[in-house]
Tab-separated table of C-alpha atoms in Angstrom:
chain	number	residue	atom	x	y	z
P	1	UNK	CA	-16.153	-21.335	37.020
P	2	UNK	CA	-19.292	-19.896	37.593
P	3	UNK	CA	-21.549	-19.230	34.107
P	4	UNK	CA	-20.993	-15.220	34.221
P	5	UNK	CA	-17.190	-16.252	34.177
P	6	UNK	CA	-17.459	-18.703	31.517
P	7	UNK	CA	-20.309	-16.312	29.607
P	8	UNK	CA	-17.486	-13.436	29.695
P	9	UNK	CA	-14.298	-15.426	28.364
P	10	UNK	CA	-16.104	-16.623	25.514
P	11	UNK	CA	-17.391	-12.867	24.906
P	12	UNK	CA	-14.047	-11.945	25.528
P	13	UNK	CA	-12.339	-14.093	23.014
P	14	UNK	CA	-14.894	-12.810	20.406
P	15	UNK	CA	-13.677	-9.880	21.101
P	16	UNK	CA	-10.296	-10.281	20.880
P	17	UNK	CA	-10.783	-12.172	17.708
P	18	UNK	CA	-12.271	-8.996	16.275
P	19	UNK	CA	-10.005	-6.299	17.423
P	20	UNK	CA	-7.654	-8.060	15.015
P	21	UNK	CA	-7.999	-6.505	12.034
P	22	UNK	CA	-8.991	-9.331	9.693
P	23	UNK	CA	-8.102	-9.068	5.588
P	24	UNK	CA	-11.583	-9.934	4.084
P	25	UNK	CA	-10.385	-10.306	0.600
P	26	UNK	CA	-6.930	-10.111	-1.618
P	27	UNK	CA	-6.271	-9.349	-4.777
P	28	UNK	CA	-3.538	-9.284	-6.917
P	29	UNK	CA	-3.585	-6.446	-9.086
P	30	UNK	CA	-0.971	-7.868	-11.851
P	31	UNK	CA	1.097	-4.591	-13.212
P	32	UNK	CA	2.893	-6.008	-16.398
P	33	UNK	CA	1.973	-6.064	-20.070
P	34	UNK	CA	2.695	-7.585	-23.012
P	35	UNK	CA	5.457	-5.908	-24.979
P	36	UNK	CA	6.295	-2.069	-23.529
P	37	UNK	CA	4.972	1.179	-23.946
P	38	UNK	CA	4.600	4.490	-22.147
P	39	UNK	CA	2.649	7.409	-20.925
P	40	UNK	CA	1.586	9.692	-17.886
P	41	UNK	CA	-0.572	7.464	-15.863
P	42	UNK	CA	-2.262	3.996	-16.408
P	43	UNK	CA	-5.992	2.675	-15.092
P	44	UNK	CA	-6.957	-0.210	-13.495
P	45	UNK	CA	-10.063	-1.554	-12.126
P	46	UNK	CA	-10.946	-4.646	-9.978
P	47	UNK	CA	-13.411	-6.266	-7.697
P	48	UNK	CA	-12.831	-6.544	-3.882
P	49	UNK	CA	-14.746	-7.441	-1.601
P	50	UNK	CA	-17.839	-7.458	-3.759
P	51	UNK	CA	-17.244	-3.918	-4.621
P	52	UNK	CA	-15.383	-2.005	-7.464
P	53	UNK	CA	-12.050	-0.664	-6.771
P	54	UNK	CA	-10.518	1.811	-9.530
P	55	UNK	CA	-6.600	2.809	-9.244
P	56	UNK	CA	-4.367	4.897	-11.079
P	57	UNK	CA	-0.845	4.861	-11.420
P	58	UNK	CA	1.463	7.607	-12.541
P	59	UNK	CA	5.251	7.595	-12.529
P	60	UNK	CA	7.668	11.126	-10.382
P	61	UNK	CA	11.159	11.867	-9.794
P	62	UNK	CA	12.596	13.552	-7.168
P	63	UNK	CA	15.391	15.815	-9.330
P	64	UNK	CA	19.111	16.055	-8.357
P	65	UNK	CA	19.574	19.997	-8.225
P	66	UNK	CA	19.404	21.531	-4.774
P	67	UNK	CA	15.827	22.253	-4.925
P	68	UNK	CA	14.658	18.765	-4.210
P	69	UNK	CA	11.473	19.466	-5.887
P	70	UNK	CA	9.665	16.501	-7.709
P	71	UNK	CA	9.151	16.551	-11.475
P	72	UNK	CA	6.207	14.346	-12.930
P	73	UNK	CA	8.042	11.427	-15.055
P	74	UNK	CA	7.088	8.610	-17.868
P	75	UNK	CA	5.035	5.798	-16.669
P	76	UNK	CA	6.541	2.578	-18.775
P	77	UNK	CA	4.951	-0.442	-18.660
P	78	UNK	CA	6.547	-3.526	-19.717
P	79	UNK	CA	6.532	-7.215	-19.678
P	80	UNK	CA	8.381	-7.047	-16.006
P	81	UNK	CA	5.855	-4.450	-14.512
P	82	UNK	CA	5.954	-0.624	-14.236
P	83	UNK	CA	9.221	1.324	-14.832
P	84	UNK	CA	9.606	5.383	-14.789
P	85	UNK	CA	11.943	7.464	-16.829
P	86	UNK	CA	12.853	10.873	-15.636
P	87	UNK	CA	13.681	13.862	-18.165
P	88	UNK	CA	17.331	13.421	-16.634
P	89	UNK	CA	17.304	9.239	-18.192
P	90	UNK	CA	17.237	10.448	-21.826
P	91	UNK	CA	15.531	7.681	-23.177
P	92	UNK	CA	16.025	5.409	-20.647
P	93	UNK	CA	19.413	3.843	-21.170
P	94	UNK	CA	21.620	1.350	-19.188
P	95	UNK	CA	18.314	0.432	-17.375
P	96	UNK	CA	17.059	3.890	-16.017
P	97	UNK	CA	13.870	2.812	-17.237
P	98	UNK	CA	13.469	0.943	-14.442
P	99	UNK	CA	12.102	2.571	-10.729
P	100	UNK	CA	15.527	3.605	-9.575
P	101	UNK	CA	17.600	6.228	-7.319
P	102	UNK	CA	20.711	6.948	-9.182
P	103	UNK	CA	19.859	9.743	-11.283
P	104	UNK	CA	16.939	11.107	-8.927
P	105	UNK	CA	14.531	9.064	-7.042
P	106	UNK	CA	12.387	7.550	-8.857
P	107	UNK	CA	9.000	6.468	-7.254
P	108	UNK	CA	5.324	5.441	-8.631
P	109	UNK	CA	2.444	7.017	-7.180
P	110	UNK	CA	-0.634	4.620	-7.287
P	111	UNK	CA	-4.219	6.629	-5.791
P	112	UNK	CA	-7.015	4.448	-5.438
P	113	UNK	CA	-10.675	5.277	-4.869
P	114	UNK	CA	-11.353	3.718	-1.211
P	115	UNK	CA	-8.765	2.914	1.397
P	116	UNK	CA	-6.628	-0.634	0.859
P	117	UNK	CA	-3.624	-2.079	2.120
P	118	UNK	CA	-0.579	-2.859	0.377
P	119	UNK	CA	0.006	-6.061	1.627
P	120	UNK	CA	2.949	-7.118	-0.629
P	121	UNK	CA	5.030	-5.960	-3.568
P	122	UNK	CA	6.849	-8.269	-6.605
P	123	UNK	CA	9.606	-6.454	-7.879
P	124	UNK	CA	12.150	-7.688	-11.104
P	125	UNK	CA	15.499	-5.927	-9.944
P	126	UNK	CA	17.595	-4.620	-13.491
P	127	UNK	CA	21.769	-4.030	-12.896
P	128	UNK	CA	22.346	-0.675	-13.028
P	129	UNK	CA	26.327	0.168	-13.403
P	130	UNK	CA	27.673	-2.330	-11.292
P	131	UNK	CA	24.723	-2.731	-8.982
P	132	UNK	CA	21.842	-5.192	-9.462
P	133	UNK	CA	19.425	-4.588	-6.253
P	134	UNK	CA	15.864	-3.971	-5.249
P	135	UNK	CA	15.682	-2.173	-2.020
P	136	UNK	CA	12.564	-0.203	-1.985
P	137	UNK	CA	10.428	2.103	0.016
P	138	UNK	CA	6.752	2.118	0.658
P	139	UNK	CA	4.920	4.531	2.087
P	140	UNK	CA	1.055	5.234	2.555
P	141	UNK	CA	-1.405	7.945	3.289
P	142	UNK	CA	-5.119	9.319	2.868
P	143	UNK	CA	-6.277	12.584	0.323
P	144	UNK	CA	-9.533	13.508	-0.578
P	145	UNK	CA	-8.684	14.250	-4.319
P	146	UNK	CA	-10.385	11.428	-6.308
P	147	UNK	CA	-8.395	8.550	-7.106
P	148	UNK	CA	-8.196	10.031	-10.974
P	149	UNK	CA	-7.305	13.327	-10.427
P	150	UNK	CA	-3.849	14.965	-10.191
P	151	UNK	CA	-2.623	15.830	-7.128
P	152	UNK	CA	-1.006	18.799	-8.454
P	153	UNK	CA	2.781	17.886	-7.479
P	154	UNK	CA	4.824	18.468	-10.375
P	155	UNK	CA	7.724	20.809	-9.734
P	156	UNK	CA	6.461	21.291	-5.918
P	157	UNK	CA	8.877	20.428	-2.838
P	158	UNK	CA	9.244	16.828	-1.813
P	159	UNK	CA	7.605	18.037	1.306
P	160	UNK	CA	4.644	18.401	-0.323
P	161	UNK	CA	4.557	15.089	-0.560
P	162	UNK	CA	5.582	13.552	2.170
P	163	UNK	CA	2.924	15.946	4.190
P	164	UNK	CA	0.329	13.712	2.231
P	165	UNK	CA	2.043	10.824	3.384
P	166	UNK	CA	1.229	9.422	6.837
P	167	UNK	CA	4.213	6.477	7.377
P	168	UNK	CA	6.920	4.665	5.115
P	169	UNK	CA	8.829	1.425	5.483
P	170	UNK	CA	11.741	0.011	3.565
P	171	UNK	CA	11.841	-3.479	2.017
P	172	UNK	CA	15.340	-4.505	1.831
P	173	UNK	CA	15.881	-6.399	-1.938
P	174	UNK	CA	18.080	-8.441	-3.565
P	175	UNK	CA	19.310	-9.251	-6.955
P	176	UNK	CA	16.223	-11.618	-8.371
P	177	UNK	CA	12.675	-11.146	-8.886
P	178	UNK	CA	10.713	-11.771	-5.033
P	179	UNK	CA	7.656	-10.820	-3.019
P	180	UNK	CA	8.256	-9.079	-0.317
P	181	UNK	CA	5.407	-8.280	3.105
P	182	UNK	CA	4.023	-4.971	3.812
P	183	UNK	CA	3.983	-4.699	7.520
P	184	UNK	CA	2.984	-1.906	10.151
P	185	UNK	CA	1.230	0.091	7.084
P	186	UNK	CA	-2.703	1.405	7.491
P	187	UNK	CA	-5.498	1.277	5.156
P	188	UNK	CA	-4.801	4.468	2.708
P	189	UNK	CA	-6.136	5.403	-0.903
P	190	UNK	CA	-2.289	6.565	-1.457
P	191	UNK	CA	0.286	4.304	-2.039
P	192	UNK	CA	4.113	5.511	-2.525
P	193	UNK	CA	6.326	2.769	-4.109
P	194	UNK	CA	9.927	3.616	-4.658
P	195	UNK	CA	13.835	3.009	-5.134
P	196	UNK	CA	15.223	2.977	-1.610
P	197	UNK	CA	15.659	6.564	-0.246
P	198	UNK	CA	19.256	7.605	-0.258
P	199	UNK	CA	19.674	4.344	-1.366
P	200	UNK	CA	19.187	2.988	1.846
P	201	UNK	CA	19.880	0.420	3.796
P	202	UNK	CA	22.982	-0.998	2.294
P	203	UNK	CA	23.968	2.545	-0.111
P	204	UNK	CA	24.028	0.642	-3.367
P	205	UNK	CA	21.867	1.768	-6.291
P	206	UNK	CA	18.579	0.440	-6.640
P	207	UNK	CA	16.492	-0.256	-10.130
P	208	UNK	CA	13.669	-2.910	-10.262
P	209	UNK	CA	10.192	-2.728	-12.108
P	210	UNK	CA	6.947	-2.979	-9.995
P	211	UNK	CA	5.774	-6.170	-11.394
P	212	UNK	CA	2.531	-6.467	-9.335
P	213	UNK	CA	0.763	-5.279	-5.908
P	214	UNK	CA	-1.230	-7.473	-3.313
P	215	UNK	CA	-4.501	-5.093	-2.384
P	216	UNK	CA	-6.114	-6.245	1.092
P	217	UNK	CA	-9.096	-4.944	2.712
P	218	UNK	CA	-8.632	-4.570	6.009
P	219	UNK	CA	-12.275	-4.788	7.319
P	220	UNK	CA	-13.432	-7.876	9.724
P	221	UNK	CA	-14.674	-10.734	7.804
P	222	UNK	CA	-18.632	-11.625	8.156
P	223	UNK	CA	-17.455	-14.430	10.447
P	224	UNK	CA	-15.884	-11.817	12.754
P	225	UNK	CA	-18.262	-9.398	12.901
P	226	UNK	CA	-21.184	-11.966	14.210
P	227	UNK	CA	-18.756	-13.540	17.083
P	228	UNK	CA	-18.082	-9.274	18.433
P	229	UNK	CA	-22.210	-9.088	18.176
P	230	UNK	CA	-22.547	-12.328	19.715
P	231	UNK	CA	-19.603	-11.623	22.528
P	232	UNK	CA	-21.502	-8.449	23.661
P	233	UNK	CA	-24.950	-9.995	23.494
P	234	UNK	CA	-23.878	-12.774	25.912
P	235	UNK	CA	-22.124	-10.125	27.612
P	236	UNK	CA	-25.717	-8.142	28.196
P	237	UNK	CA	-27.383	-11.175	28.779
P	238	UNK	CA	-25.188	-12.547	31.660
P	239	UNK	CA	-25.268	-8.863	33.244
P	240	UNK	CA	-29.179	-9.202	33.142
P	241	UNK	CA	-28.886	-12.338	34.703
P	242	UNK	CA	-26.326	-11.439	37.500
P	243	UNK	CA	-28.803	-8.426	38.195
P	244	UNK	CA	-31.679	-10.965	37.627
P	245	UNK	CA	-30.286	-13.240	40.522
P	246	UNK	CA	-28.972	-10.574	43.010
P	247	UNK	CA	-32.195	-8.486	43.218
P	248	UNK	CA	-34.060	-11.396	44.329
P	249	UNK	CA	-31.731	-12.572	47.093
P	250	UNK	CA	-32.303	-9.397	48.311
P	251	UNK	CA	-35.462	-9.587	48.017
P	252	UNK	CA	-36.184	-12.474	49.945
């Protein structure tokens, strides 16, 4: 193998190595409290990546009437992680304080102030009537309202919302508290988590709290950046070379 060969698959595994997009940093944003309590939204803030990350969380409903129009909800928080209650829950009975689809769908809304990924999700499933399961959906996109301001959905379609909303994915649960992967999802500052739509996949009804959220980066790490810069600057150098090397066999 002659150098420019070798010089250009070592470049080219830098490369490849980068176009991988690399998590830089986690951090588990832990979503429970001590004791319960209520209200429209709740604030966090945390360090990632060196840099300050705020987040807010605030609790909807998608109502049962024919409108399909979302209705803003209470935000409980509680020793097992966020629940909502929708006007239609009453105080929350039975376990419809929990994020659930039988009497609406019930879905938290967390906006953040740069782009993340939702890597993973812990849930705490609660039996609701005869049905103790977790299956949720995720979805993601990107708004430019600032990460605590409203986004002005309350008693708007649910297409509204999903036309903020760039992909979704559903994480099929079970009947215990687990962590389940975020996969296929982009870097977004809007993050849908929710009882399964429809109830989907397996049609049972679904109430769990959201007990806490893995936030990734998804920008290279140092380590990756300086093998891309070094991949293209042996790259240049073995081009100058080749060109070097050829001009003066011509030459002569």
């Amino acid at each position: 193998m002659t150098k420019l060969k070798m010089m250009a698959a070592v470049a080219g595994l830098a490369l490849a190595t980068a176009a991988a997009p690399a998590s830089a940093a986690d951090f588990l944003l832990n979503l429970t409290a001590t004791g319960s309590g209520s209200g429209a939204y709740r604030d966090y803030s945390f360090q990632l990546d060196g840099k300050t990350v705020n987040a807010r969380a605030t609790a909807w409903s998608v109502g049962t009437d024919s409108t399909g129009r979302i209705y803003d909800a209470k935000l409980g928080v509680w020793t097992e992680g966020l629940g909502v209650t929708n006007d239609a829950e009453g105080s929350g009975g039975g376990n419809t304080h929990t994020i659930d689809n039988q009497y609406g769908y019930d879905f938290v809304l967390l906006q953040f102030s740069t782009d993340v990924l939702l890597s993973k999700i812990t849930t705490s499933p609660f039996q609701i009537g005869n049905d103790k399961d977790s299956d949720a959906t995720v979805a993601w996109g990107d708004v430019t309202t600032a990460w605590n301001q409203s986004l002005g959905l309350n008693n708007k379609s649910y297409a509204t919302l999903t036309n903020l909303l760039d992909g979704s994915t559903t994480l099929a649960g079970g009947s215990t508290t687990s962590t389940r992967s975020v996969t296929g999802a982009s870097a977004s500052n809007l993050w849908l988590v929710g009882a399964a739509v429809a109830g989907a996949p397996d049609k049972t009804i679904d109430g769990f709290k959201l007990g806490a959220v893995t936030v990734s980066s998804a920008v290279p790490e140092p380590a990756t950046w300086m093998m891309m810069i070094g991949g293209f600057a042996m790259v240049g150098a073995a081009v100058r070379r080749r060109k070097s090397v050829t001009g003066g066999a011509a030459v002569a």
